[in-house]
PDB file of C-alpha atoms in Angstrom:
ATOM      1  CA  UNK A   1       7.793   1.963 -20.190  1.00 40.00           C
ATOM      2  CA  UNK A   2      11.376   0.964 -19.716  1.00 38.00           C
ATOM      3  CA  UNK A   3      14.374   2.222 -17.828  1.00 40.00           C
ATOM      4  CA  UNK A   4      15.221   2.195 -14.145  1.00 42.00           C
ATOM      5  CA  UNK A   5      13.149   1.304 -11.133  1.00 44.00           C
ATOM      6  CA  UNK A   6      11.480   4.683 -10.724  1.00 43.00           C
ATOM      7  CA  UNK A   7       8.213   5.310  -8.897  1.00 47.00           C
ATOM      8  CA  UNK A   8       5.190   3.830 -10.612  1.00 49.00           C
ATOM      9  CA  UNK A   9       2.797   6.268 -12.196  1.00 47.00           C
ATOM     10  CA  UNK A  10       0.317   7.346  -9.543  1.00 50.00           C
ATOM     11  CA  UNK A  11      -3.055   7.700 -11.215  1.00 48.00           C
ATOM     12  CA  UNK A  12      -5.942   8.574  -8.936  1.00 49.00           C
ATOM     13  CA  UNK A  13      -7.790  10.011 -11.933  1.00 50.00           C
ATOM     14  CA  UNK A  14     -11.470  10.397 -12.721  1.00 52.00           C
ATOM     15  CA  UNK A  15     -11.974   6.689 -13.351  1.00 65.00           C
ATOM     16  CA  UNK A  16     -10.208   5.721 -10.157  1.00 79.00           C
ATOM     17  CA  UNK A  17     -11.930   3.289  -7.815  1.00 82.00           C
ATOM     18  CA  UNK A  18     -10.360   5.338  -5.017  1.00 85.00           C
ATOM     19  CA  UNK A  19     -12.616   8.323  -5.786  1.00 80.00           C
ATOM     20  CA  UNK A  20     -15.271   7.013  -3.451  1.00 86.00           C
ATOM     21  CA  UNK A  21     -17.171   8.332  -0.427  1.00 86.00           C
ATOM     22  CA  UNK A  22     -15.317   5.583   1.481  1.00 90.00           C
ATOM     23  CA  UNK A  23     -11.960   7.332   0.930  1.00 92.00           C
ATOM     24  CA  UNK A  24     -10.936   9.104   4.115  1.00 93.00           C
ATOM     25  CA  UNK A  25     -13.209   6.966   6.280  1.00 92.00           C
ATOM     26  CA  UNK A  26     -13.127   3.226   5.513  1.00 91.00           C
ATOM     27  CA  UNK A  27      -9.663   3.504   3.985  1.00 94.00           C
ATOM     28  CA  UNK A  28      -7.152   6.313   3.560  1.00 96.00           C
ATOM     29  CA  UNK A  29      -5.115   7.706   0.672  1.00 96.00           C
ATOM     30  CA  UNK A  30      -2.574  10.481   0.265  1.00 94.00           C
ATOM     31  CA  UNK A  31      -5.378  12.578  -1.282  1.00 94.00           C
ATOM     32  CA  UNK A  32      -7.983  11.580   1.328  1.00 95.00           C
ATOM     33  CA  UNK A  33      -6.224  11.017   4.668  1.00 96.00           C
ATOM     34  CA  UNK A  34      -9.361  11.757   6.696  1.00 96.00           C
ATOM     35  CA  UNK A  35      -8.769  11.762  10.434  1.00 95.00           C
ATOM     36  CA  UNK A  36      -5.156  10.673   9.894  1.00 96.00           C
ATOM     37  CA  UNK A  37      -4.086  13.758   7.892  1.00 95.00           C
ATOM     38  CA  UNK A  38      -0.935  14.103  10.017  1.00 95.00           C
ATOM     39  CA  UNK A  39       0.017  10.479   9.269  1.00 94.00           C
ATOM     40  CA  UNK A  40       0.267  10.498   5.460  1.00 93.00           C
ATOM     41  CA  UNK A  41       4.065  10.450   5.195  1.00 92.00           C
ATOM     42  CA  UNK A  42       4.541   7.264   7.208  1.00 95.00           C
ATOM     43  CA  UNK A  43       1.481   5.343   6.066  1.00 96.00           C
ATOM     44  CA  UNK A  44       0.650   5.778   2.373  1.00 96.00           C
ATOM     45  CA  UNK A  45       2.435   2.923   0.563  1.00 97.00           C
ATOM     46  CA  UNK A  46       5.161   3.959  -1.863  1.00 97.00           C
ATOM     47  CA  UNK A  47       5.213   1.786  -4.992  1.00 97.00           C
ATOM     48  CA  UNK A  48       8.030   1.175  -7.461  1.00 96.00           C
ATOM     49  CA  UNK A  49       7.301  -0.890 -10.560  1.00 92.00           C
ATOM     50  CA  UNK A  50       9.614  -2.067 -13.333  1.00 89.00           C
ATOM     51  CA  UNK A  51       9.608  -5.093 -15.644  1.00 87.00           C
ATOM     52  CA  UNK A  52       6.918  -7.024 -13.793  1.00 87.00           C
ATOM     53  CA  UNK A  53       8.545  -6.458 -10.407  1.00 93.00           C
ATOM     54  CA  UNK A  54       6.651  -4.463  -7.787  1.00 96.00           C
ATOM     55  CA  UNK A  55       8.214  -3.146  -4.606  1.00 97.00           C
ATOM     56  CA  UNK A  56       5.980  -1.681  -1.901  1.00 98.00           C
ATOM     57  CA  UNK A  57       7.496   0.323   0.939  1.00 98.00           C
ATOM     58  CA  UNK A  58       5.733   1.900   3.884  1.00 97.00           C
ATOM     59  CA  UNK A  59       8.162   4.379   5.491  1.00 95.00           C
ATOM     60  CA  UNK A  60       6.950   3.541   8.979  1.00 95.00           C
ATOM     61  CA  UNK A  61       8.678   2.600  12.206  1.00 93.00           C
ATOM     62  CA  UNK A  62       8.414  -1.001  13.411  1.00 96.00           C
ATOM     63  CA  UNK A  63       8.049  -0.629  17.193  1.00 94.00           C
ATOM     64  CA  UNK A  64       7.423  -4.246  18.120  1.00 93.00           C
ATOM     65  CA  UNK A  65       3.692  -4.868  18.569  1.00 92.00           C
ATOM     66  CA  UNK A  66       3.135  -1.371  19.918  1.00 95.00           C
ATOM     67  CA  UNK A  67       3.029   0.370  16.514  1.00 96.00           C
ATOM     68  CA  UNK A  68       3.860  -1.295  13.206  1.00 97.00           C
ATOM     69  CA  UNK A  69       2.757  -2.182   9.685  1.00 98.00           C
ATOM     70  CA  UNK A  70       0.854  -5.459   9.891  1.00 98.00           C
ATOM     71  CA  UNK A  71       0.834  -6.319   6.188  1.00 98.00           C
ATOM     72  CA  UNK A  72       0.933  -5.259   2.557  1.00 98.00           C
ATOM     73  CA  UNK A  73      -1.677  -6.495   0.082  1.00 98.00           C
ATOM     74  CA  UNK A  74      -1.671  -6.078  -3.693  1.00 97.00           C
ATOM     75  CA  UNK A  75      -4.838  -6.131  -5.841  1.00 96.00           C
ATOM     76  CA  UNK A  76      -5.466  -5.795  -9.560  1.00 95.00           C
ATOM     77  CA  UNK A  77      -8.077  -3.448 -11.078  1.00 94.00           C
ATOM     78  CA  UNK A  78     -10.832  -6.028 -10.461  1.00 94.00           C
ATOM     79  CA  UNK A  79      -9.807  -6.460  -6.824  1.00 93.00           C
ATOM     80  CA  UNK A  80      -8.272  -9.887  -7.420  1.00 95.00           C
ATOM     81  CA  UNK A  81      -5.473 -10.607  -4.952  1.00 96.00           C
ATOM     82  CA  UNK A  82      -2.032 -10.392  -6.583  1.00 96.00           C
ATOM     83  CA  UNK A  83       0.041 -10.845  -3.451  1.00 96.00           C
ATOM     84  CA  UNK A  84       0.259 -10.378   0.283  1.00 98.00           C
ATOM     85  CA  UNK A  85       3.071 -10.065   2.830  1.00 98.00           C
ATOM     86  CA  UNK A  86       2.644 -10.283   6.601  1.00 98.00           C
ATOM     87  CA  UNK A  87       5.201  -8.503   8.785  1.00 98.00           C
ATOM     88  CA  UNK A  88       6.607  -9.580  12.140  1.00 97.00           C
ATOM     89  CA  UNK A  89       7.543  -6.374  13.982  1.00 95.00           C
ATOM     90  CA  UNK A  90       9.890  -8.264  16.284  1.00 95.00           C
ATOM     91  CA  UNK A  91      11.967  -9.384  13.257  1.00 96.00           C
ATOM     92  CA  UNK A  92      11.216  -7.042  10.348  1.00 96.00           C
ATOM     93  CA  UNK A  93      13.055  -3.719  10.604  1.00 95.00           C
ATOM     94  CA  UNK A  94      11.122  -2.194   7.694  1.00 96.00           C
ATOM     95  CA  UNK A  95       7.793  -2.675   5.908  1.00 98.00           C
ATOM     96  CA  UNK A  96       9.053  -3.585   2.438  1.00 98.00           C
ATOM     97  CA  UNK A  97       7.555  -6.260   0.208  1.00 98.00           C
ATOM     98  CA  UNK A  98       8.259  -7.438  -3.337  1.00 97.00           C
ATOM     99  CA  UNK A  99       6.068  -9.151  -5.914  1.00 97.00           C
ATOM    100  CA  UNK A 100       6.561 -10.542  -9.409  1.00 94.00           C
ATOM    101  CA  UNK A 101       3.471  -9.984 -11.560  1.00 90.00           C
ATOM    102  CA  UNK A 102       4.851 -10.243 -15.098  1.00 86.00           C
ATOM    103  CA  UNK A 103       1.516 -11.465 -16.478  1.00 88.00           C
ATOM    104  CA  UNK A 104      -0.468  -8.436 -15.291  1.00 91.00           C
ATOM    105  CA  UNK A 105      -0.640  -4.983 -16.874  1.00 91.00           C
ATOM    106  CA  UNK A 106      -2.886  -2.128 -15.824  1.00 93.00           C
ATOM    107  CA  UNK A 107      -4.132  -0.373 -12.730  1.00 94.00           C
ATOM    108  CA  UNK A 108      -3.310  -1.984  -9.405  1.00 96.00           C
ATOM    109  CA  UNK A 109      -3.688  -1.144  -5.722  1.00 97.00           C
ATOM    110  CA  UNK A 110      -1.176  -1.474  -2.902  1.00 98.00           C
ATOM    111  CA  UNK A 111      -2.609  -1.599   0.631  1.00 98.00           C
ATOM    112  CA  UNK A 112      -0.665  -1.003   3.816  1.00 98.00           C
ATOM    113  CA  UNK A 113      -2.290  -1.901   7.145  1.00 98.00           C
ATOM    114  CA  UNK A 114      -1.103  -0.184  10.318  1.00 97.00           C
ATOM    115  CA  UNK A 115      -2.081  -1.626  13.687  1.00 97.00           C
ATOM    116  CA  UNK A 116      -3.093   1.860  14.886  1.00 96.00           C
ATOM    117  CA  UNK A 117      -3.868   3.955  11.813  1.00 96.00           C
ATOM    118  CA  UNK A 118      -5.942   1.629   9.648  1.00 97.00           C
ATOM    119  CA  UNK A 119      -5.671   0.765   5.955  1.00 97.00           C
ATOM    120  CA  UNK A 120      -3.921   2.993   3.400  1.00 98.00           C
ATOM    121  CA  UNK A 121      -4.181   2.527  -0.367  1.00 97.00           C
ATOM    122  CA  UNK A 122      -2.029   3.720  -3.247  1.00 96.00           C
ATOM    123  CA  UNK A 123      -3.219   3.285  -6.826  1.00 96.00           C
ATOM    124  CA  UNK A 124      -0.576   2.718  -9.494  1.00 95.00           C
ATOM    125  CA  UNK A 125      -0.198   1.397 -13.024  1.00 93.00           C
ATOM    126  CA  UNK A 126       2.079  -1.397 -14.242  1.00 90.00           C
TER     127      UNK A 126
END
């Protein structure tokens, strides 16, 4: 599509790799938060995609090394690494990362790793 930088289409449909028995245990999603059900709002990565630019935001506090987002990782539909950003909670005030993936179209996965509440995944389409 075209237009502004709106939220990417979230598609955890029937064919989704996220529809797995591992959801809610090995990793967490908005739909399957498992033991971290109360933590969805601050942990599930929010993805915006437009014109080959991807922005991933985890609306989470950065409390030095006590509680913070360690990193964002981006994968394509075949689980090939598209990008990764490490965060330094003593310097980074927010967990926001940006990627340019103009050559890729299709389903992708944004991962957000919290030092206390594990790995959260959001599926989206570019």
